[in-house]
Amino acid sequence: MPSSSRAPTGRLAPSPTGRLHLGNAWAMLLAWLAARSRGGRVILRMEDIDTVRARPAFAGQMQRDLEWLGLDWDEGPHFQSHHLDRYEAAMEDLRRRGLVYPCYCTRKELRGLASAPHAGEVGPVYPGTCAGLSSGDCAAREAQGRRPAWRLRCSDEPATFVDARRGEQRIAPASLGDVALRRSDGVWAYQLAVTVDDAAMGVTQVVRGEDLLDSTPWQVFLLGLLGAPAPQYLHVPLLVDASGERLAKRHGSVELAALREAGVRPAAVIGWLGARAGLLDTPIPMPCAAGELIPRFTPAALPSGPVSTPDGIAALLRRLG
Ligand code: GLU
Ligand code: ZN
């Protein structure tokens, strides 16, 4: 049986560095619907490797917000901060195979590098400055007290994957640069943690914001090196504010907790998001439970561009009932 017809294992993967906002709710509702509409399982994974910014209190609040929205999960919460051995083992394997190398470039040296045309949100392309350092070169830098980041030697061969909205994508990871898998302060990079966890947890369906589409060629390439199959991907449009800027944690007024305190009910939030996702019969939102959207979900209904959130969304949602 082809993997596409098997019930998927999806995941909700919030970073507990703040409170969930409407933009997170949008991405998580769609991830949840994508799994549930095909009879799939949902894993909750807290992406808390950034120990400076992530806080346990946010993780607890996020679970309550997800429950409030009516989004449930079958497994977890797992915490990336509990998987450090797993990341270490993957890195050791890559190191033994010569697939990673230490990079001693300073932040200052990395600033001002040109971005690739399609690098999008992943930033400047690392030009491989440290790719050919000898062990003597490394020892000299270590002797100066410098600690390296670790980068993946990326392939010129295109990484190929299918996005359920955008179709087949073919991008050579090398064209995005040798991605850092571990920072010089020892913190694991998002790219390594997310890929190792998706492989270890048997995730077969990844649904997330379009801002992460540019990371996917690296992740597909890394999954191949780790001997894990690539999941199915669906990158969803982003929710933006009235001026077209992506909703972020600093938009305090669209935090779910703030909406709840303003008297908004979860059915209004789900109904508004469902209408924006093209899952209601009319573009006019009506209150509904997340479960009611399950049989209606299809990636094809999603809008092609960013979804605008009007000013005064709290009042709008309150009126919705
Ligand atoms: N933790 C990431 C976020 O909150 C999502 C990562 C992913 O879905 O791959 O944006
Ligand atoms: Zn370097």
mmCIF file of C-alpha atoms and ligand atoms in Angstrom:
data_model
loop_
_atom_site.group_PDB
_atom_site.id
_atom_site.type_symbol
_atom_site.label_atom_id
_atom_site.label_comp_id
_atom_site.label_asym_id
_atom_site.label_seq_id
_atom_site.Cartn_x
_atom_site.Cartn_y
_atom_site.Cartn_z
ATOM 1 C CA MET A 1 0.000 0.000 0.000
ATOM 2 C CA PRO A 2 1.498 3.389 -0.875
ATOM 3 C CA SER A 3 2.326 5.450 2.197
ATOM 4 C CA SER A 4 -0.009 8.239 1.056
ATOM 5 C CA SER A 5 -3.066 6.076 1.671
ATOM 6 C CA ARG A 6 -1.997 4.981 5.160
ATOM 7 C CA ALA A 7 -3.294 6.942 8.144
ATOM 8 C CA PRO A 8 -0.630 9.558 8.841
ATOM 9 C CA THR A 9 1.205 10.403 12.053
ATOM 10 C CA GLY A 10 1.205 14.172 12.375
ATOM 11 C CA ARG A 11 2.533 16.495 15.021
ATOM 12 C CA LEU A 12 1.802 19.747 16.782
ATOM 13 C CA ALA A 13 5.172 21.335 17.471
ATOM 14 C CA PRO A 14 4.882 24.630 19.330
ATOM 15 C CA SER A 15 7.890 26.463 20.754
ATOM 16 C CA PRO A 16 7.044 27.334 24.369
ATOM 17 C CA THR A 17 8.694 30.746 24.228
ATOM 18 C CA GLY A 18 5.502 32.714 24.727
ATOM 19 C CA ARG A 19 1.748 32.313 24.699
ATOM 20 C CA LEU A 20 -0.108 30.832 21.730
ATOM 21 C CA HIS A 21 -1.606 33.413 19.406
ATOM 22 C CA LEU A 22 -4.093 33.248 16.586
ATOM 23 C CA GLY A 23 -1.321 32.499 14.053
ATOM 24 C CA ASN A 24 -0.224 29.445 16.059
ATOM 25 C CA ALA A 25 -3.857 28.353 16.439
ATOM 26 C CA TRP A 26 -4.268 28.557 12.658
ATOM 27 C CA ALA A 27 -1.201 26.408 11.936
ATOM 28 C CA MET A 28 -2.095 23.901 14.649
ATOM 29 C CA LEU A 29 -5.737 23.625 13.662
ATOM 30 C CA LEU A 30 -4.646 22.839 10.096
ATOM 31 C CA ALA A 31 -2.026 20.320 11.245
ATOM 32 C CA TRP A 32 -4.614 18.648 13.469
ATOM 33 C CA LEU A 33 -7.244 18.577 10.704
ATOM 34 C CA ALA A 34 -4.767 17.196 8.164
ATOM 35 C CA ALA A 35 -4.085 14.227 10.459
ATOM 36 C CA ARG A 36 -7.622 13.672 11.753
ATOM 37 C CA SER A 37 -9.251 13.962 8.327
ATOM 38 C CA ARG A 38 -7.267 10.904 7.283
ATOM 39 C CA GLY A 39 -7.794 8.964 10.486
ATOM 40 C CA GLY A 40 -4.276 9.830 11.625
ATOM 41 C CA ARG A 41 -2.545 10.187 14.963
ATOM 42 C CA VAL A 42 -1.319 13.422 16.514
ATOM 43 C CA ILE A 43 1.837 13.834 18.584
ATOM 44 C CA LEU A 44 2.360 16.924 20.739
ATOM 45 C CA ARG A 45 5.983 18.004 20.856
ATOM 46 C CA MET A 46 7.263 21.013 22.769
ATOM 47 C CA GLU A 47 10.211 22.529 20.896
ATOM 48 C CA ASP A 48 12.051 23.806 23.923
ATOM 49 C CA ILE A 49 15.716 23.354 22.999
ATOM 50 C CA ASP A 50 16.276 27.100 23.216
ATOM 51 C CA THR A 51 16.767 26.943 26.959
ATOM 52 C CA VAL A 52 17.138 30.695 27.228
ATOM 53 C CA ARG A 53 13.721 31.504 25.745
ATOM 54 C CA ALA A 54 11.623 28.395 26.439
ATOM 55 C CA ARG A 55 9.809 28.149 29.804
ATOM 56 C CA PRO A 56 7.858 25.258 31.328
ATOM 57 C CA ALA A 57 5.037 27.637 32.271
ATOM 58 C CA PHE A 58 4.468 28.464 28.604
ATOM 59 C CA ALA A 59 4.327 24.754 27.743
ATOM 60 C CA GLY A 60 1.608 24.205 30.342
ATOM 61 C CA GLN A 61 -0.348 27.209 29.117
ATOM 62 C CA MET A 62 -0.077 25.972 25.521
ATOM 63 C CA GLN A 63 -1.601 22.630 26.435
ATOM 64 C CA ARG A 64 -4.519 24.387 28.111
ATOM 65 C CA ASP A 65 -4.973 26.639 25.059
ATOM 66 C CA LEU A 66 -4.991 23.622 22.728
ATOM 67 C CA GLU A 67 -7.559 21.884 24.919
ATOM 68 C CA TRP A 68 -9.651 25.058 24.962
ATOM 69 C CA LEU A 69 -9.638 25.037 21.142
ATOM 70 C CA GLY A 70 -10.664 21.368 21.143
ATOM 71 C CA LEU A 71 -7.425 20.091 19.598
ATOM 72 C CA ASP A 72 -6.389 16.809 21.209
ATOM 73 C CA TRP A 73 -3.358 14.567 20.830
ATOM 74 C CA ASP A 74 -2.627 10.852 21.163
ATOM 75 C CA GLU A 75 0.954 11.014 22.336
ATOM 76 C CA GLY A 76 2.994 13.449 24.374
ATOM 77 C CA PRO A 77 3.706 16.104 25.257
ATOM 78 C CA HIS A 78 7.263 15.196 24.415
ATOM 79 C CA PHE A 79 9.922 17.766 25.236
ATOM 80 C CA GLN A 80 12.910 18.291 22.969
ATOM 81 C CA SER A 81 14.950 19.188 26.042
ATOM 82 C CA HIS A 82 14.576 15.534 27.094
ATOM 83 C CA HIS A 83 16.016 14.258 23.798
ATOM 84 C CA LEU A 84 19.515 15.675 24.014
ATOM 85 C CA ASP A 85 21.072 12.178 23.925
ATOM 86 C CA ARG A 86 19.209 11.498 20.722
ATOM 87 C CA TYR A 87 20.642 14.628 19.078
ATOM 88 C CA GLU A 88 24.128 13.809 20.379
ATOM 89 C CA ALA A 89 23.925 10.302 18.895
ATOM 90 C CA ALA A 90 22.792 11.598 15.509
ATOM 91 C CA MET A 91 25.587 14.177 15.507
ATOM 92 C CA GLU A 92 28.171 11.543 16.485
ATOM 93 C CA ASP A 93 27.007 9.379 13.594
ATOM 94 C CA LEU A 94 27.279 12.289 11.143
ATOM 95 C CA ARG A 95 30.690 13.211 12.534
ATOM 96 C CA ARG A 96 32.002 9.677 12.118
ATOM 97 C CA ARG A 97 30.872 9.678 8.514
ATOM 98 C CA GLY A 98 32.579 13.026 7.816
ATOM 99 C CA LEU A 99 29.269 14.692 7.024
ATOM 100 C CA VAL A 100 29.664 17.612 9.436
ATOM 101 C CA TYR A 101 32.524 19.995 10.114
ATOM 102 C CA PRO A 102 33.344 22.567 12.786
ATOM 103 C CA CYS A 103 32.826 26.216 11.836
ATOM 104 C CA TYR A 104 34.721 28.860 13.800
ATOM 105 C CA CYS A 105 33.264 31.887 12.037
ATOM 106 C CA THR A 106 32.121 34.618 14.375
ATOM 107 C CA ARG A 107 28.693 36.170 14.177
ATOM 108 C CA LYS A 108 30.384 39.296 12.839
ATOM 109 C CA GLU A 109 32.019 37.309 10.044
ATOM 110 C CA LEU A 110 28.700 35.720 9.138
ATOM 111 C CA ARG A 111 26.875 39.026 8.935
ATOM 112 C CA GLY A 112 26.895 40.631 5.528
ATOM 113 C CA LEU A 113 26.904 37.385 3.570
ATOM 114 C CA ALA A 114 24.659 37.588 0.526
ATOM 115 C CA SER A 115 21.344 35.745 0.492
ATOM 116 C CA ALA A 116 20.595 33.215 -2.247
ATOM 117 C CA PRO A 117 17.696 34.143 -4.539
ATOM 118 C CA HIS A 118 15.432 31.479 -3.036
ATOM 119 C CA ALA A 119 16.907 31.436 0.467
ATOM 120 C CA GLY A 120 13.777 33.227 1.712
ATOM 121 C CA GLU A 121 13.665 33.158 5.467
ATOM 122 C CA VAL A 122 16.698 30.984 6.004
ATOM 123 C CA GLY A 123 18.981 33.985 5.679
ATOM 124 C CA PRO A 124 22.403 34.356 4.127
ATOM 125 C CA VAL A 125 24.052 31.376 2.494
ATOM 126 C CA TYR A 126 27.106 30.196 4.389
ATOM 127 C CA PRO A 127 29.901 30.139 1.785
ATOM 128 C CA GLY A 128 31.712 27.128 3.241
ATOM 129 C CA THR A 129 34.592 29.132 4.730
ATOM 130 C CA CYS A 130 35.471 26.405 7.242
ATOM 131 C CA ALA A 131 34.582 23.370 5.097
ATOM 132 C CA GLY A 132 38.206 22.578 4.327
ATOM 133 C CA LEU A 133 39.962 23.318 7.644
ATOM 134 C CA SER A 134 42.680 20.838 8.600
ATOM 135 C CA SER A 135 42.833 19.410 12.092
ATOM 136 C CA GLY A 136 45.802 21.731 12.669
ATOM 137 C CA ASP A 137 43.688 24.747 11.667
ATOM 138 C CA CYS A 138 41.003 23.633 14.105
ATOM 139 C CA ALA A 139 43.493 23.041 16.918
ATOM 140 C CA ALA A 140 44.908 26.550 16.420
ATOM 141 C CA ARG A 141 41.446 28.066 16.759
ATOM 142 C CA GLU A 142 40.647 25.897 19.780
ATOM 143 C CA ALA A 143 43.872 27.100 21.357
ATOM 144 C CA GLN A 144 42.538 30.655 21.082
ATOM 145 C CA GLY A 145 39.553 29.521 23.113
ATOM 146 C CA ARG A 146 37.162 29.479 20.163
ATOM 147 C CA ARG A 147 34.320 26.985 20.212
ATOM 148 C CA PRO A 148 32.875 25.813 16.893
ATOM 149 C CA ALA A 149 29.393 25.518 15.553
ATOM 150 C CA TRP A 150 28.842 22.301 13.571
ATOM 151 C CA ARG A 151 27.672 22.431 9.973
ATOM 152 C CA LEU A 152 26.310 19.815 7.617
ATOM 153 C CA ARG A 153 28.093 19.262 4.306
ATOM 154 C CA CYS A 154 25.188 19.830 1.959
ATOM 155 C CA SER A 155 24.733 18.094 -1.365
ATOM 156 C CA ASP A 156 24.482 19.573 -4.860
ATOM 157 C CA GLU A 157 21.934 16.872 -5.641
ATOM 158 C CA PRO A 158 18.417 18.272 -5.455
ATOM 159 C CA ALA A 159 16.357 17.251 -2.446
ATOM 160 C CA THR A 160 12.952 16.313 -3.815
ATOM 161 C CA PHE A 161 9.710 16.425 -1.897
ATOM 162 C CA VAL A 162 6.039 16.963 -2.584
ATOM 163 C CA ASP A 163 4.153 19.747 -0.873
ATOM 164 C CA ALA A 164 0.401 19.146 -0.849
ATOM 165 C CA ARG A 165 -0.268 22.738 -2.004
ATOM 166 C CA ARG A 166 2.832 23.675 -3.950
ATOM 167 C CA GLY A 167 3.452 20.335 -5.686
ATOM 168 C CA GLU A 168 6.862 18.823 -6.326
ATOM 169 C CA GLN A 169 9.843 20.823 -5.078
ATOM 170 C CA ARG A 170 13.441 20.226 -6.159
ATOM 171 C CA ILE A 171 16.099 22.306 -4.433
ATOM 172 C CA ALA A 172 19.759 21.440 -3.894
ATOM 173 C CA PRO A 173 20.527 21.850 -0.178
ATOM 174 C CA ALA A 174 23.991 23.148 -1.174
ATOM 175 C CA SER A 175 22.306 26.160 -2.799
ATOM 176 C CA LEU A 176 20.992 27.119 0.664
ATOM 177 C CA GLY A 177 24.438 26.673 2.213
ATOM 178 C CA ASP A 178 25.882 24.276 4.791
ATOM 179 C CA VAL A 179 23.324 24.546 7.559
ATOM 180 C CA ALA A 180 24.399 24.760 11.216
ATOM 181 C CA LEU A 181 23.193 21.775 13.251
ATOM 182 C CA ARG A 182 24.692 22.896 16.543
ATOM 183 C CA ARG A 183 25.508 26.380 17.730
ATOM 184 C CA SER A 184 28.904 27.291 19.127
ATOM 185 C CA ASP A 185 27.364 27.540 22.610
ATOM 186 C CA GLY A 186 26.320 23.881 22.333
ATOM 187 C CA VAL A 187 22.598 24.515 21.753
ATOM 188 C CA TRP A 188 21.134 22.242 19.088
ATOM 189 C CA ALA A 189 19.819 24.002 16.024
ATOM 190 C CA TYR A 190 16.136 23.777 15.148
ATOM 191 C CA GLN A 191 17.012 21.958 11.890
ATOM 192 C CA LEU A 192 18.743 19.077 13.666
ATOM 193 C CA ALA A 193 16.309 18.692 16.544
ATOM 194 C CA VAL A 194 13.187 18.784 14.401
ATOM 195 C CA THR A 195 14.561 16.347 11.831
ATOM 196 C CA VAL A 196 15.934 13.837 14.325
ATOM 197 C CA ASP A 197 12.658 13.948 16.274
ATOM 198 C CA ASP A 198 10.450 13.585 13.213
ATOM 199 C CA ALA A 199 12.485 10.493 12.272
ATOM 200 C CA ALA A 200 12.571 9.033 15.803
ATOM 201 C CA MET A 201 8.845 9.588 16.392
ATOM 202 C CA GLY A 202 7.796 8.113 13.064
ATOM 203 C CA VAL A 203 6.190 11.357 11.882
ATOM 204 C CA THR A 204 4.808 10.834 8.371
ATOM 205 C CA GLN A 205 2.979 14.139 7.942
ATOM 206 C CA VAL A 206 4.429 17.611 8.541
ATOM 207 C CA VAL A 207 2.020 20.547 8.403
ATOM 208 C CA ARG A 208 3.445 23.970 9.251
ATOM 209 C CA GLY A 209 3.698 27.581 8.155
ATOM 210 C CA GLU A 210 4.989 28.503 4.738
ATOM 211 C CA ASP A 211 7.880 30.345 6.378
ATOM 212 C CA LEU A 212 9.458 26.915 6.955
ATOM 213 C CA LEU A 213 9.241 25.775 3.321
ATOM 214 C CA ASP A 214 12.824 26.983 2.808
ATOM 215 C CA SER A 215 14.052 24.707 5.593
ATOM 216 C CA THR A 216 12.522 21.592 4.094
ATOM 217 C CA PRO A 217 15.263 20.782 1.530
ATOM 218 C CA TRP A 218 17.774 20.605 4.397
ATOM 219 C CA GLN A 219 15.455 18.447 6.460
ATOM 220 C CA VAL A 220 14.727 16.063 3.560
ATOM 221 C CA PHE A 221 18.457 15.771 2.885
ATOM 222 C CA LEU A 222 19.205 15.132 6.568
ATOM 223 C CA LEU A 223 16.429 12.546 6.856
ATOM 224 C CA GLY A 224 18.020 10.692 3.939
ATOM 225 C CA LEU A 225 21.407 10.701 5.714
ATOM 226 C CA LEU A 226 19.749 9.374 8.878
ATOM 227 C CA GLY A 227 18.124 6.600 6.852
ATOM 228 C CA ALA A 228 14.586 7.812 7.556
ATOM 229 C CA PRO A 229 11.846 8.232 4.950
ATOM 230 C CA ALA A 230 10.644 11.771 4.224
ATOM 231 C CA PRO A 231 7.167 12.614 5.512
ATOM 232 C CA GLN A 232 4.415 14.208 3.453
ATOM 233 C CA TYR A 233 4.524 17.994 3.641
ATOM 234 C CA LEU A 234 1.902 20.693 3.675
ATOM 235 C CA HIS A 235 3.088 24.264 4.121
ATOM 236 C CA VAL A 236 0.190 26.539 4.922
ATOM 237 C CA PRO A 237 -0.191 30.272 4.268
ATOM 238 C CA LEU A 238 0.665 32.570 7.151
ATOM 239 C CA LEU A 239 -1.719 34.698 9.149
ATOM 240 C CA VAL A 240 -0.732 38.359 8.891
ATOM 241 C CA ASP A 241 -1.932 41.521 10.613
ATOM 242 C CA ALA A 242 -3.810 44.339 8.892
ATOM 243 C CA SER A 243 -0.540 45.808 7.591
ATOM 244 C CA GLY A 244 0.588 42.485 6.112
ATOM 245 C CA GLU A 245 3.090 41.595 8.811
ATOM 246 C CA ARG A 246 3.223 38.042 10.114
ATOM 247 C CA LEU A 247 1.472 37.578 13.445
ATOM 248 C CA ALA A 248 4.069 37.137 16.132
ATOM 249 C CA LYS A 249 4.250 36.669 19.841
ATOM 250 C CA ARG A 250 4.495 40.419 20.318
ATOM 251 C CA HIS A 251 0.954 40.927 18.959
ATOM 252 C CA GLY A 252 -0.394 40.604 22.488
ATOM 253 C CA SER A 253 -4.007 41.259 21.526
ATOM 254 C CA VAL A 254 -4.260 38.108 19.436
ATOM 255 C CA GLU A 255 -2.984 35.778 22.128
ATOM 256 C CA LEU A 256 -5.559 33.082 22.785
ATOM 257 C CA ALA A 257 -5.461 33.843 26.496
ATOM 258 C CA ALA A 258 -6.260 37.499 25.780
ATOM 259 C CA LEU A 259 -9.130 36.538 23.468
ATOM 260 C CA ARG A 260 -10.502 34.191 26.113
ATOM 261 C CA GLU A 261 -10.285 36.913 28.752
ATOM 262 C CA ALA A 262 -12.117 39.257 26.366
ATOM 263 C CA GLY A 263 -15.037 36.800 26.351
ATOM 264 C CA VAL A 264 -14.320 35.095 23.022
ATOM 265 C CA ARG A 265 -15.470 31.486 22.813
ATOM 266 C CA PRO A 266 -13.360 28.763 21.184
ATOM 267 C CA ALA A 267 -16.106 27.987 18.644
ATOM 268 C CA ALA A 268 -15.804 31.556 17.355
ATOM 269 C CA VAL A 269 -12.030 31.207 16.938
ATOM 270 C CA ILE A 270 -12.383 27.851 15.148
ATOM 271 C CA GLY A 271 -15.243 29.152 12.980
ATOM 272 C CA TRP A 272 -13.262 32.219 11.906
ATOM 273 C CA LEU A 273 -10.141 30.131 11.157
ATOM 274 C CA GLY A 274 -12.234 27.483 9.360
ATOM 275 C CA ALA A 275 -13.802 30.140 7.122
ATOM 276 C CA ARG A 276 -10.359 31.551 6.314
ATOM 277 C CA ALA A 277 -9.209 28.002 5.445
ATOM 278 C CA GLY A 278 -12.078 27.663 2.959
ATOM 279 C CA LEU A 279 -13.708 24.894 4.979
ATOM 280 C CA LEU A 280 -17.147 26.442 5.478
ATOM 281 C CA ASP A 281 -19.778 26.679 2.758
ATOM 282 C CA THR A 282 -19.533 30.461 2.749
ATOM 283 C CA PRO A 283 -16.612 32.756 3.563
ATOM 284 C CA ILE A 284 -18.751 34.068 6.444
ATOM 285 C CA PRO A 285 -17.537 32.512 9.681
ATOM 286 C CA MET A 286 -19.969 30.744 11.987
ATOM 287 C CA PRO A 287 -19.138 29.243 15.341
ATOM 288 C CA CYS A 288 -18.179 25.607 15.088
ATOM 289 C CA ALA A 289 -16.212 22.923 16.895
ATOM 290 C CA ALA A 290 -12.862 21.768 15.525
ATOM 291 C CA GLY A 291 -14.290 18.269 15.072
ATOM 292 C CA GLU A 292 -16.966 19.560 12.704
ATOM 293 C CA LEU A 293 -14.254 20.655 10.273
ATOM 294 C CA ILE A 294 -12.617 17.214 10.070
ATOM 295 C CA PRO A 295 -14.753 15.859 7.193
ATOM 296 C CA ARG A 296 -14.458 19.177 5.353
ATOM 297 C CA PHE A 297 -10.684 19.492 5.421
ATOM 298 C CA THR A 298 -8.789 19.593 2.144
ATOM 299 C CA PRO A 299 -5.487 21.357 1.422
ATOM 300 C CA ALA A 300 -6.956 22.465 -1.926
ATOM 301 C CA ALA A 301 -9.400 24.792 -0.131
ATOM 302 C CA LEU A 302 -6.615 26.791 1.528
ATOM 303 C CA PRO A 303 -6.030 30.303 0.180
ATOM 304 C CA SER A 304 -3.014 30.802 -2.031
ATOM 305 C CA GLY A 305 -1.598 33.786 -0.158
ATOM 306 C CA PRO A 306 -1.302 35.133 3.385
ATOM 307 C CA VAL A 307 -4.482 35.450 5.444
ATOM 308 C CA SER A 308 -5.170 38.899 6.813
ATOM 309 C CA THR A 309 -6.348 39.380 10.393
ATOM 310 C CA PRO A 310 -8.370 42.572 10.764
ATOM 311 C CA ASP A 311 -7.728 45.065 13.530
ATOM 312 C CA GLY A 312 -10.269 44.540 16.260
ATOM 313 C CA ILE A 313 -10.394 40.788 15.730
ATOM 314 C CA ALA A 314 -11.331 40.248 19.397
ATOM 315 C CA ALA A 315 -14.521 42.297 19.026
ATOM 316 C CA LEU A 316 -15.337 40.547 15.760
ATOM 317 C CA LEU A 317 -14.911 37.126 17.356
ATOM 318 C CA ARG A 318 -16.975 38.132 20.384
ATOM 319 C CA ARG A 319 -19.861 39.189 18.129
ATOM 320 C CA LEU A 320 -19.640 35.844 16.345
ATOM 321 C CA GLY A 321 -20.977 34.188 19.490
HETATM 322 N N1 GLU B 1 8.475 24.876 16.565
HETATM 323 C C1 GLU B 1 8.234 25.512 15.302
HETATM 324 C C2 GLU B 1 7.348 26.731 15.501
HETATM 325 O O1 GLU B 1 6.719 26.882 16.540
HETATM 326 C C3 GLU B 1 7.578 24.590 14.298
HETATM 327 C C4 GLU B 1 8.559 23.672 13.694
HETATM 328 C C5 GLU B 1 8.010 22.734 12.650
HETATM 329 O O2 GLU B 1 6.795 22.579 12.528
HETATM 330 O O3 GLU B 1 8.828 22.127 11.962
HETATM 331 O O4 GLU B 1 7.301 27.566 14.616
HETATM 332 ZN ZN ZN B 2 32.972 29.015 9.352
#
